[in-house]
Each structure stands twice: as structure tokens, then as C-alpha cells.
């Protein structure tokens, strides 16, 4: 036996054992489910890597060409050589592009422990072969059918002899040799060409219809002559009554060796749709970023005094979403996006009261105090990492229940990855370049073909829909401008233009592969294949915070500078020619109503808005001084008269709680109210010359009198005027919703290092040779010795300084095996250096199941 054969791994566990720590770290990073919980040794790691759930998850994360390579291995002999695999992928003609890309695909499958063995004996993990190999119930994506041996397993020996003879081969003594002879004929390109040259044209037509799949067809009990010709020579084999199949070897000959009709060795390029000056892109994105801040503020200002009620099942009603869309002057899907964005950023939540309603959180007030660029960065970061997906609002869940904004069932765990990936693809284009949506979707489908099949198919699959939503939402939020990624959008990803371009080039080169077709020699250490930056997963919280701060710094100079003045006009309006500083905007929101928005905001002063400012504790003098200070034009006389007139009437009527009462020093005014027919619904009754009682509550009484044109003021039980503020309603402190992870999170470097160390130590304990009395122990079985023998062996090891192999059961009943060097035995405990844990530990002797000496070698 050659040294190479000696060193070839005989199992996946042995293959993992031959890897270095960097290669194991790459495996655990790409398949984090293998480390939850940490395996005890490499054998358990290999077992876990072969489970159906783990293999399915790993296959879902393969790109199209790596998946095609795995599919080819599933129809290749087991084991297969690299040259056999290359023949299936590149065909008889040897496609150079496929041949160049194949080493990268095989390395990916090896790294993820889906393939093991050297280049002469490549083995697909058994579970992956079962999932990808063709069967009548689950056709292979290759379109290939069973082999001659598999298809003919139920045929009689006599029938096989007839087929061999009709094919021009000599008769054999048994079915096994007949199958081998027929297989040899079908895999011989020259002989098969000669055989098919004799076939009738109709027979070749039948084969052409089956060659790319599905390979199954129907025949009658008395088939036509052209079908009989194929059946007699085994070019079609029966699989059941009236059903035939095209053997895999025949199909591969007709395909000229190709396992796939259209191999996809290279990722489709992201095509540019338009190119703009980077400055134009950044300015457009910045303008939209400012609009996004104004929209969120407007939404939460509208809900300041208590927003819509929470549905019993959770979320906003359709009616409330429509009202919100009208208030924001946007379509309903866009309104759902802004509502969900505020919720994801922790600015909006339910108040938790018995009559539960949505309202702003205390975090909203803190958010308002930040500079605009930082406020935008918080929104953008929340959007990038959120799993809640506004795009599905209005759809139906698996139980056919409507999905509502802010309701349950909106989480899509793939959303953060898709958003991040779409933006990275945009970052790989030259600055100012906007891509076509179709090319972005095609690239995503190539990168995760199996995940694309989770939706309805085609362009409507989940990842494609998430990508489309990402492109539109990024434009709404100001991450992109005119379809191209902005400078602050790149910073949000933690990517500079040069780095993004390099990442894109590295990704394409990595996909194409290079060098010799041999990926590694037999028994070689598997190299670490780091995923290029273009494929990086979303950053850690610390990295995201750094990226958000960088994005805010780049955005800040592009945002308009807040103004400290307005232009008052004679028609009782004020024009704000740009964004206003926070105190000025807050006061104007109370004193006036927004009439129109755009490049400039128009405010209108009305009696009701002035009364609102007086209710908030301002006096007429305060309002005059405020307008004089902040207006670049003189205060118009109509506006001054309006303020004085409303202030003159404000507070003459006082409303308090009896059920409710109205108090006024002017009894003539009370007489006027009693005589007004509109007051009938309030059911007023005079208690004294200056007091009226009502059977309605104070709030209804206030609204009723204001509707009649009066300016009443609420008062406390002590007779003081109650000042009402628009921002009084806040929820208790609430945290933003946690994203729903798409499986276990990728382990960090510290966890990886500790896990690999524990796995190596456990594997050392499991595989270290040991001396055992009697029959050798089966793999994983703990040693069993009597208490006296255990104690004597321990004491002897203390004197000799030797190491022992022990079985140990902890207080929770979990069994493990360890390699220890005893230091001291006393009081029913053994103190020893534990090679498995790499530290000194103390073990109760009664928990040690047995002990064995290690072998001399």
C-alpha cells in the first residue's frame, strides 16, 4: 500500500481530524449550527455535520455552481475521482471556464464538510447524496435517471441476457456480469455512437425527448417498433408496468458527458442601468434622508396624544393604516414602511394600557435631541438589521390570516442578509452607477439557488421580493440616490469605494477559480477559504456602531442647515424656507397648522391653533414676542389682531369636574350659552349666576364649547388653569424588537478558539490509545473498573507520573471521557492535570466509572 493510500481518510471524522485549526474554524464559521452546542469530539462533529437538517442548511447556502458540483457528485460513482467529476461538469469537450471554476467549488464543498476524501476518492456526505441523487419521488436537478444497475435491479436474469444479446454483446453467466457488460457498452463513446447510428429516426427522437429529463416515459403493453428497438437493447429499461426510464449512462452519452444542461461557473454580472455624477447621487440621497426624518417626525407627532388602537391580534387595523397614509400623503405600502421603521428603531410601541394604543416611546424624545445625521443613521441601522418586513403587510400568513403593520408574522429571517447583500452589490459598481433590478435578482438567485425556491418561484420567490423591497426602501430612506449607492450608504456598510471595488473583483475571481484542476493532494491540509468582503455577513454591533458614525459624518455636511426664522405673510400664513431649528419648529407646530410641505413649509394661523398655544401655557405677549423674534418680516396686523382676540376670550369660561361644570364671571355669557340650541347636547343647568353644571365629562364639555366658537380653559380642583401639552403621551420605556435570527449566529473569534480547543481535547481523550483488560472497548464506550482497581491505578499513576484514561459522570448525569495525570489521591477525591481541559481539576472518585492506562506509543 502506498503512503498516499495510507494517509487517505477513511471517514468524514478522519478527514476532519486531518484539518488544522484554521480549517476547522472556517467550517464552524460557515456552518454555525455545528457548534450549538459544542461537540465533545471530532467524531460527534462529523456525525452532526451529516444530519439531514444541518446538510439541508449547508446546501441552501451554496452558490449555483457549488450546488451543481454537489449534484454531479450525487450522480457520479461513489467514490469519484476528480477527473470523473471534471468530465461530468465540463463534458467531453472540456469547457475551460467550467474547468477553471471547479477547484473553487470543490474547495467550498470540502470546507463545509459536504465532501471529503482526496482527489482520487471524492465522497459526498451520505445525507447530501440521498438528498441530491435522482429518484422517482425526487427527480434530480440534473434530469438524470438511475444507472443501469439501479434500473435493472428488479429484472429477471433471462431478460438481461436477451438485452445483452440484442445489443451485440456476448451472453454472460449471471446478471452481475450482464449489467457490467451493458454499462461498459453505454460508457464507451465509440461503441455507443455506432449502436445509435443503427437506431431508427423515431427511436432517436424518443431519446432526445428524455435526454435532459425527466427521464421517465410511458409505454403500452404492446409498444411500437421504434420503442421496441430501444427496449430490446436496454436503451430504455422498464421500472414498472407501463413505465420506462432512460439509464443514466445513456443520457450522459447523448449529453456528451454533461451532468447539467447549462453549467453556471460564473456569477451573472450586475448590469448598470444609468450613471450619474457621484455628487448628484449624494445630494439626492441626502435630500431623501432629510425627508425620511421629517416623515418619521410627522408620523409620531400625529400619534403624540395617543395613536391608533392595537388590534386584539396585534397590529394596526386597515382603516388606521389608511388614515396614516392620508396623513403622511403617501401610498399605504409606504406608510407601512415608515410605521415599521419607527417601530424597529424603538421610537414607537404600544402603551400596554387596558385600552392599548400606539404612541411614541421615551426614546423618541432622546432621538429628537440628536443631530439630524445621527438620527438618520439610527433609522438606517435599524432598517439594515431588522427582520420585520413591511413588504408583506396586506398579505396572508400560512393560516390565511391577514398580516397587518406592527402585527405578528412580519419577521423574515433572511431580510437582513438580503438587504446587506443587495447594497454590497451596489457598492461593487463604480460610484454613481445604478444597476438594473433584473441583474441584481439574477445575481442573488445564482448565489443562493435553493433559498430562491422557498417562495412561489420565478421572480416572486422570497429573496427576489426582499431584494426588490430593498431597492425601493433604500431609495426612500436615502441610502441610495437615483438608484445608486451614496457615499454615506457605503459608509453604512463599512465599505469604502476602493474596498468595495476590490471586493467585487475578488468575488468574481473567486467564483471563476484559477490554477491547476487539482484542489489539494491526498492527505493535504485543507486551506482556509475566507469569504471575500463582497459576501460578508452583517457586522457585529460594535462594527455597526462604527459604520453608523462614519455614515453620519459623511451625511452631515449634505443636510440643509436648520433656520432660525420664518417669513410671516398678511394672509395669516408663515413660510419656512427650509428646515427649522428644533425649538422654533416645536413652537410653530403648536401655534399654527401645516398647510403644505415641500421645499418650503407653509404654516397657517387659525383661532383654534392660537387657542392651542394659549392652552399650552403661553400668553398673548409671549406669542407676540416669539413672532417678532423669529420673523424676517414685520408681524402682519391681521395676525396680531387674531392673537389678541383669541387671548381676550381665552379662559373666561372655566370647565372643571363635577360631572363637569362651567364657571364664568360674566353671567351674560352663560345666558348666551344656555340660549344656544347647540348646547342642548351638553345638558347644561345653572347652579349659580356664574356656574353651569353639565352631565357630560370635562373633555366632552371642552370640545362642545370649542365647537360652538368659545375658548374655554380647563381648571384643576384648586381652580388653577390646566396647561395641556401636545407631547404628553408617551409609552413606558420600551426596547426595539429583536431581529429573528436565521439560524444560529456566526461564532466570534473567541468562541471559535474555545470550541476548537475543547473539540481537540475531547478528541484526544476519545482517540488516545489505552491499555484495557479483556475485550477492547467500542468507540465512545467508557472504561469500567471496580472501585478498588480504580483507586489502586490512580495511586500508582501518582507515583509514576503517568497519564490515565478515565470515564467520568458529572452531577447532571452527563458522561464524558478524559485523559488525566493524577497528582494527589486523598479523601475520596483525585486531583489531576486534565489534558482534555488543559487545567488542574479535582474529581470525586465515586463519579469515575473506570480507568485505563494509556498505550506506550
CSV table of C-alpha atoms in Angstrom, one decimal, residues 72-419:
chain,number,residue,atom,x,y,z
A,72,UNK,CA,-22.8,16.0,-10.2
A,73,UNK,CA,-21.1,14.1,-7.3
A,74,UNK,CA,-24.5,12.7,-6.4
A,75,UNK,CA,-24.8,11.0,-9.8
A,76,UNK,CA,-21.1,10.1,-10.1
A,77,UNK,CA,-19.7,6.8,-8.8
A,78,UNK,CA,-19.1,6.7,-5.0
A,79,UNK,CA,-16.2,7.5,-4.5
A,80,UNK,CA,-15.4,9.5,-7.6
A,81,UNK,CA,-12.1,10.8,-8.8
A,82,UNK,CA,-11.6,14.5,-9.6
A,83,UNK,CA,-11.2,13.6,-13.3
A,84,UNK,CA,-14.6,11.9,-13.3
A,85,UNK,CA,-16.2,14.9,-11.7
A,86,UNK,CA,-14.5,17.2,-14.2
A,87,UNK,CA,-15.9,15.1,-17.0
A,88,UNK,CA,-19.4,15.4,-15.6
A,89,UNK,CA,-19.1,19.2,-15.2
A,90,UNK,CA,-17.1,20.2,-18.3
A,91,UNK,CA,-18.3,17.5,-20.7
A,92,UNK,CA,-16.3,15.5,-23.2
A,93,UNK,CA,-15.2,18.7,-25.0
A,94,UNK,CA,-13.8,20.1,-21.7
A,95,UNK,CA,-15.3,23.5,-21.1
A,96,UNK,CA,-12.3,25.6,-20.0
A,97,UNK,CA,-14.5,28.1,-17.9
A,98,UNK,CA,-16.0,25.2,-16.0
A,99,UNK,CA,-12.6,23.5,-15.5
A,100,UNK,CA,-11.2,26.8,-14.1
A,101,UNK,CA,-14.1,27.3,-11.7
A,102,UNK,CA,-14.3,23.7,-10.5
A,103,UNK,CA,-11.4,23.8,-7.9
A,104,UNK,CA,-13.1,26.6,-6.1
A,105,UNK,CA,-16.4,24.7,-6.0
A,106,UNK,CA,-14.8,21.5,-4.7
A,107,UNK,CA,-12.8,23.5,-2.1
A,108,UNK,CA,-16.1,25.1,-0.9
A,109,UNK,CA,-17.7,21.7,-0.5
A,110,UNK,CA,-14.7,20.4,1.3
A,111,UNK,CA,-14.5,23.4,3.6
A,112,UNK,CA,-18.2,22.9,4.5
A,113,UNK,CA,-17.7,19.2,5.1
A,114,UNK,CA,-20.1,18.2,2.4
A,115,UNK,CA,-17.3,16.4,0.5
A,116,UNK,CA,-14.3,14.6,2.0
A,117,UNK,CA,-11.5,12.4,0.7
A,118,UNK,CA,-8.6,13.1,-1.6
A,119,UNK,CA,-8.8,13.8,-5.3
A,120,UNK,CA,-8.8,10.2,-6.3
A,121,UNK,CA,-11.6,9.3,-3.9
A,122,UNK,CA,-14.0,12.2,-3.5
A,123,UNK,CA,-17.0,11.3,-1.4
A,124,UNK,CA,-20.2,13.3,-1.0
A,125,UNK,CA,-21.6,13.1,2.5
A,126,UNK,CA,-24.2,10.3,2.5
A,127,UNK,CA,-27.1,12.6,3.6
A,128,UNK,CA,-26.3,15.0,0.8
A,129,UNK,CA,-26.2,12.2,-1.7
A,130,UNK,CA,-29.6,11.0,-0.5
A,131,UNK,CA,-31.0,14.5,-0.9
A,132,UNK,CA,-29.5,15.2,-4.4
A,133,UNK,CA,-29.4,11.7,-6.0
A,134,UNK,CA,-32.2,11.1,-8.5
A,135,UNK,CA,-35.2,9.0,-7.5
A,136,UNK,CA,-38.8,8.7,-9.0
A,137,UNK,CA,-40.2,10.6,-6.0
A,138,UNK,CA,-37.5,13.4,-6.1
A,139,UNK,CA,-36.0,14.0,-9.5
A,140,UNK,CA,-32.5,15.3,-9.7
A,141,UNK,CA,-32.0,18.9,-11.0
A,142,UNK,CA,-29.6,17.2,-13.4
A,143,UNK,CA,-32.5,15.5,-15.1
A,144,UNK,CA,-30.6,12.2,-15.0
A,145,UNK,CA,-32.3,8.9,-14.1
A,146,UNK,CA,-31.0,5.7,-12.4
A,147,UNK,CA,-27.9,3.8,-13.5
A,148,UNK,CA,-28.3,0.5,-15.5
A,149,UNK,CA,-27.6,-1.4,-12.3
A,150,UNK,CA,-30.2,0.5,-10.3
A,151,UNK,CA,-32.9,0.4,-13.0
A,152,UNK,CA,-32.3,-3.3,-13.7
A,153,UNK,CA,-32.3,-4.5,-10.1
A,154,UNK,CA,-35.8,-6.0,-10.5
A,155,UNK,CA,-35.3,-7.6,-13.9
A,156,UNK,CA,-35.0,-11.3,-14.4
A,157,UNK,CA,-31.6,-12.8,-15.4
A,158,UNK,CA,-33.2,-14.1,-18.6
A,159,UNK,CA,-34.4,-10.7,-19.7
A,160,UNK,CA,-30.9,-9.2,-19.1
A,161,UNK,CA,-29.4,-11.9,-21.3
A,162,UNK,CA,-31.8,-11.0,-24.1
A,163,UNK,CA,-30.8,-7.3,-23.8
A,164,UNK,CA,-27.1,-8.1,-23.9
A,165,UNK,CA,-27.5,-10.3,-26.9
A,166,UNK,CA,-29.6,-7.7,-28.8
A,167,UNK,CA,-27.0,-5.1,-28.0
A,168,UNK,CA,-24.4,-7.2,-29.8
A,169,UNK,CA,-22.6,-8.4,-26.7
A,170,UNK,CA,-21.8,-11.9,-25.8
A,171,UNK,CA,-24.0,-13.7,-23.4
A,172,UNK,CA,-22.8,-13.9,-19.8
A,173,UNK,CA,-23.3,-16.4,-16.9
A,174,UNK,CA,-25.1,-14.1,-14.5
A,175,UNK,CA,-26.9,-10.8,-14.1
A,176,UNK,CA,-24.0,-9.1,-12.5
A,177,UNK,CA,-21.7,-9.6,-15.4
A,178,UNK,CA,-24.5,-8.8,-17.8
A,179,UNK,CA,-25.0,-5.4,-16.0
A,180,UNK,CA,-21.3,-4.8,-16.1
A,181,UNK,CA,-21.2,-5.6,-19.8
A,182,UNK,CA,-24.1,-3.3,-20.6
A,183,UNK,CA,-22.7,-0.5,-18.5
A,184,UNK,CA,-19.4,-0.8,-20.2
A,185,UNK,CA,-21.1,-0.6,-23.6
A,186,UNK,CA,-23.1,2.5,-22.7
A,187,UNK,CA,-20.0,4.3,-21.3
A,188,UNK,CA,-17.9,3.6,-24.4
A,189,UNK,CA,-18.3,6.6,-26.6
A,190,UNK,CA,-17.2,4.9,-29.8
A,191,UNK,CA,-19.4,1.8,-29.4
A,192,UNK,CA,-22.4,3.8,-28.4
A,193,UNK,CA,-22.1,6.1,-31.4
A,194,UNK,CA,-22.1,3.0,-33.6
A,195,UNK,CA,-25.1,1.5,-31.8
A,196,UNK,CA,-27.2,4.7,-32.1
A,197,UNK,CA,-26.3,5.1,-35.7
A,198,UNK,CA,-28.3,1.9,-36.4
A,199,UNK,CA,-31.3,3.3,-34.5
A,200,UNK,CA,-34.5,4.3,-36.4
A,201,UNK,CA,-35.1,8.0,-36.6
A,202,UNK,CA,-38.2,7.7,-34.4
A,203,UNK,CA,-36.1,5.9,-31.7
A,204,UNK,CA,-33.6,8.7,-31.7
A,205,UNK,CA,-36.5,11.2,-31.4
A,206,UNK,CA,-37.7,9.4,-28.3
A,207,UNK,CA,-34.2,9.6,-26.7
A,208,UNK,CA,-33.9,13.3,-27.5
A,209,UNK,CA,-37.1,14.0,-25.6
A,210,UNK,CA,-35.9,12.1,-22.5
A,211,UNK,CA,-32.2,13.1,-22.5
A,212,UNK,CA,-32.4,16.3,-20.4
A,213,UNK,CA,-35.2,15.0,-18.2
A,214,UNK,CA,-37.5,13.9,-16.9
A,215,UNK,CA,-36.0,10.6,-17.9
A,216,UNK,CA,-39.3,8.6,-17.3
A,217,UNK,CA,-41.8,7.8,-20.0
A,218,UNK,CA,-45.0,5.7,-20.6
A,219,UNK,CA,-45.3,2.7,-23.0
A,220,UNK,CA,-48.3,0.5,-23.9
A,221,UNK,CA,-48.2,-3.3,-23.3
A,222,UNK,CA,-47.6,-3.6,-27.0
A,223,UNK,CA,-45.1,-0.9,-27.8
A,224,UNK,CA,-44.4,0.4,-31.3
A,225,UNK,CA,-41.5,-0.9,-33.3
A,226,UNK,CA,-39.2,2.1,-32.6
A,227,UNK,CA,-39.8,1.8,-28.8
A,228,UNK,CA,-39.3,-2.0,-29.0
A,229,UNK,CA,-35.9,-1.4,-30.7
A,230,UNK,CA,-34.9,0.8,-27.6
A,231,UNK,CA,-36.3,-1.7,-25.1
A,232,UNK,CA,-34.6,-4.7,-26.7
A,233,UNK,CA,-31.2,-3.0,-26.4
A,234,UNK,CA,-31.6,-1.7,-22.9
A,235,UNK,CA,-31.6,2.0,-24.1
A,236,UNK,CA,-34.8,2.2,-22.2
A,237,UNK,CA,-35.4,0.0,-19.1
A,238,UNK,CA,-38.7,-0.8,-17.5
A,239,UNK,CA,-39.3,0.4,-14.0
A,240,UNK,CA,-42.9,-0.7,-13.6
A,241,UNK,CA,-46.0,-1.6,-15.5
A,242,UNK,CA,-46.1,0.7,-18.5
A,243,UNK,CA,-43.2,2.9,-17.3
A,244,UNK,CA,-39.7,3.1,-18.7
A,245,UNK,CA,-36.6,5.1,-17.8
A,246,UNK,CA,-33.6,6.3,-19.8
A,247,UNK,CA,-30.5,4.9,-18.0
A,248,UNK,CA,-28.0,7.4,-16.7
A,249,UNK,CA,-25.1,6.1,-18.8
A,250,UNK,CA,-27.1,6.5,-22.0
A,251,UNK,CA,-28.2,10.0,-21.1
A,252,UNK,CA,-24.6,11.1,-20.4
A,253,UNK,CA,-23.5,9.8,-23.7
A,254,UNK,CA,-26.3,11.7,-25.5
A,255,UNK,CA,-25.3,14.8,-23.5
A,256,UNK,CA,-21.7,14.4,-24.4
A,257,UNK,CA,-20.8,13.8,-20.8
A,258,UNK,CA,-22.5,16.9,-19.2
A,259,UNK,CA,-24.4,16.4,-16.0
A,260,UNK,CA,-26.1,19.7,-16.4
A,261,UNK,CA,-27.7,21.3,-19.4
A,262,UNK,CA,-26.4,24.7,-18.5
A,263,UNK,CA,-23.5,24.8,-16.1
A,264,UNK,CA,-23.2,28.2,-14.2
A,265,UNK,CA,-19.5,28.5,-13.3
A,266,UNK,CA,-19.5,32.3,-13.2
A,267,UNK,CA,-21.9,34.6,-11.3
A,268,UNK,CA,-24.0,36.8,-13.6
A,269,UNK,CA,-22.7,40.4,-13.7
A,270,UNK,CA,-24.7,43.2,-12.2
A,271,UNK,CA,-25.6,45.4,-15.2
A,272,UNK,CA,-25.6,49.2,-15.0
A,273,UNK,CA,-28.9,50.9,-15.8
A,274,UNK,CA,-27.7,54.5,-15.5
A,275,UNK,CA,-24.7,56.5,-14.4
A,276,UNK,CA,-24.8,59.8,-12.6
A,277,UNK,CA,-22.2,62.1,-11.1
A,278,UNK,CA,-21.4,61.0,-7.5
A,279,UNK,CA,-22.2,64.5,-6.2
A,280,UNK,CA,-25.7,64.3,-7.7
A,281,UNK,CA,-26.2,60.9,-6.2
A,282,UNK,CA,-25.1,62.0,-2.7
A,283,UNK,CA,-27.2,65.2,-2.9
A,284,UNK,CA,-30.3,63.3,-4.0
A,285,UNK,CA,-29.8,60.7,-1.3
A,286,UNK,CA,-29.2,63.4,1.4
A,287,UNK,CA,-32.4,65.2,0.4
A,288,UNK,CA,-34.3,62.0,0.7
A,289,UNK,CA,-32.6,61.3,4.0
A,290,UNK,CA,-33.9,64.6,5.4
A,291,UNK,CA,-37.4,63.8,4.1
A,292,UNK,CA,-37.3,60.5,5.9
A,293,UNK,CA,-36.5,62.3,9.2
A,294,UNK,CA,-39.4,64.7,8.6
A,295,UNK,CA,-41.7,61.8,7.7
A,296,UNK,CA,-41.0,59.9,10.9
A,297,UNK,CA,-41.3,63.1,13.0
A,298,UNK,CA,-44.7,63.8,11.3
A,299,UNK,CA,-45.9,60.3,12.0
A,300,UNK,CA,-45.0,60.3,15.7
A,301,UNK,CA,-46.2,63.9,16.1
A,302,UNK,CA,-49.6,62.8,14.8
A,303,UNK,CA,-49.6,60.0,17.4
A,304,UNK,CA,-48.3,62.2,20.3
A,305,UNK,CA,-51.6,62.3,22.1
A,306,UNK,CA,-52.2,58.6,21.6
A,307,UNK,CA,-52.1,56.8,18.3
A,308,UNK,CA,-54.4,54.1,16.8
A,309,UNK,CA,-55.7,51.3,18.9
A,310,UNK,CA,-53.9,48.0,18.9
A,311,UNK,CA,-55.9,45.2,17.4
A,312,UNK,CA,-56.8,42.3,19.6
A,313,UNK,CA,-54.5,40.1,17.5
A,314,UNK,CA,-51.9,42.8,17.4
A,315,UNK,CA,-51.0,45.5,14.9
A,316,UNK,CA,-52.7,48.3,13.1
A,317,UNK,CA,-56.1,48.0,11.5
A,318,UNK,CA,-56.5,48.5,7.8
A,319,UNK,CA,-58.5,51.7,8.5
A,320,UNK,CA,-55.8,53.2,10.7
A,321,UNK,CA,-53.2,52.4,8.1
A,322,UNK,CA,-55.2,54.2,5.5
A,323,UNK,CA,-55.6,57.2,7.8
A,324,UNK,CA,-51.9,57.2,8.4
A,325,UNK,CA,-51.2,57.0,4.7
A,326,UNK,CA,-53.5,60.0,4.1
A,327,UNK,CA,-51.9,62.0,7.0
A,328,UNK,CA,-48.4,61.3,5.5
A,329,UNK,CA,-49.6,61.8,1.9
A,330,UNK,CA,-48.0,58.5,0.8
A,331,UNK,CA,-49.4,55.2,-0.5
A,332,UNK,CA,-50.3,52.6,2.1
A,333,UNK,CA,-47.3,50.3,1.5
A,334,UNK,CA,-45.0,53.3,2.0
A,335,UNK,CA,-46.9,54.2,5.2
A,336,UNK,CA,-46.5,50.7,6.4
A,337,UNK,CA,-42.7,51.0,5.8
A,338,UNK,CA,-42.4,54.2,7.9
A,339,UNK,CA,-44.5,52.8,10.7
A,340,UNK,CA,-42.4,49.6,10.8
A,341,UNK,CA,-39.2,51.6,10.6
A,342,UNK,CA,-40.1,53.8,13.6
A,343,UNK,CA,-41.0,50.6,15.5
A,344,UNK,CA,-37.8,48.8,14.5
A,345,UNK,CA,-35.8,51.9,15.7
A,346,UNK,CA,-37.5,51.8,19.1
A,347,UNK,CA,-39.3,55.1,18.6
A,348,UNK,CA,-42.8,53.7,18.6
A,349,UNK,CA,-44.6,51.0,20.7
A,350,UNK,CA,-47.8,50.1,22.3
A,351,UNK,CA,-48.5,51.7,25.7
A,352,UNK,CA,-49.6,48.5,27.4
A,353,UNK,CA,-52.7,50.1,28.9
A,354,UNK,CA,-56.1,48.3,29.1
A,355,UNK,CA,-57.3,50.3,26.1
A,356,UNK,CA,-54.0,49.6,24.3
A,357,UNK,CA,-52.8,52.2,21.9
A,358,UNK,CA,-49.7,53.0,19.9
A,359,UNK,CA,-47.6,56.0,21.0
A,360,UNK,CA,-44.1,57.4,20.9
A,361,UNK,CA,-41.6,56.0,23.4
A,362,UNK,CA,-39.3,58.0,25.7
A,363,UNK,CA,-36.5,57.1,23.3
A,364,UNK,CA,-38.2,59.3,20.7
A,365,UNK,CA,-37.6,62.4,22.8
A,366,UNK,CA,-33.9,61.4,23.1
A,367,UNK,CA,-33.8,60.8,19.3
A,368,UNK,CA,-35.2,64.3,18.6
A,369,UNK,CA,-32.4,65.9,20.5
A,370,UNK,CA,-29.7,64.3,18.4
A,371,UNK,CA,-28.2,66.0,15.3
A,372,UNK,CA,-30.1,65.1,12.1
A,373,UNK,CA,-27.3,63.0,10.6
A,374,UNK,CA,-27.2,60.8,13.8
A,375,UNK,CA,-31.0,60.5,13.8
A,376,UNK,CA,-30.8,59.2,10.2
A,377,UNK,CA,-28.0,56.8,11.0
A,378,UNK,CA,-30.1,55.3,13.7
A,379,UNK,CA,-33.0,54.8,11.3
A,380,UNK,CA,-30.7,53.3,8.6
A,381,UNK,CA,-29.1,50.9,11.0
A,382,UNK,CA,-32.4,49.7,12.3
A,383,UNK,CA,-33.6,49.2,8.8
A,384,UNK,CA,-30.5,47.3,7.8
A,385,UNK,CA,-30.7,44.8,10.7
A,386,UNK,CA,-34.4,44.4,11.1
A,387,UNK,CA,-36.1,41.1,10.2
A,388,UNK,CA,-39.6,42.6,10.2
A,389,UNK,CA,-40.5,43.1,6.6
A,390,UNK,CA,-43.1,45.8,5.8
A,391,UNK,CA,-43.5,44.5,2.2
A,392,UNK,CA,-45.6,41.5,3.4
A,393,UNK,CA,-48.2,43.8,5.0
A,394,UNK,CA,-51.5,43.1,3.4
A,395,UNK,CA,-50.6,39.5,2.6
A,396,UNK,CA,-51.8,36.3,4.3
A,397,UNK,CA,-49.9,34.1,6.7
A,398,UNK,CA,-49.9,30.2,6.4
A,399,UNK,CA,-53.1,30.1,8.4
A,400,UNK,CA,-54.7,32.6,5.9
A,401,UNK,CA,-54.8,35.4,8.4
A,402,UNK,CA,-54.2,38.9,7.2
A,403,UNK,CA,-50.7,40.4,8.0
A,404,UNK,CA,-51.0,43.9,9.4
A,405,UNK,CA,-48.5,46.6,10.1
A,406,UNK,CA,-46.9,46.3,13.6
A,407,UNK,CA,-48.6,42.9,13.9
A,408,UNK,CA,-47.2,39.5,14.3
A,409,UNK,CA,-45.9,37.3,11.5
A,410,UNK,CA,-43.9,40.0,9.7
A,411,UNK,CA,-40.4,38.6,10.5
A,412,UNK,CA,-38.4,37.2,7.6
A,413,UNK,CA,-35.1,36.0,8.9
A,414,UNK,CA,-33.4,36.3,5.5
A,415,UNK,CA,-34.2,40.0,5.2
A,416,UNK,CA,-31.0,41.5,6.9
A,417,UNK,CA,-28.8,39.2,4.8
A,418,UNK,CA,-30.6,40.1,1.5
A,419,UNK,CA,-30.5,43.9,2.3
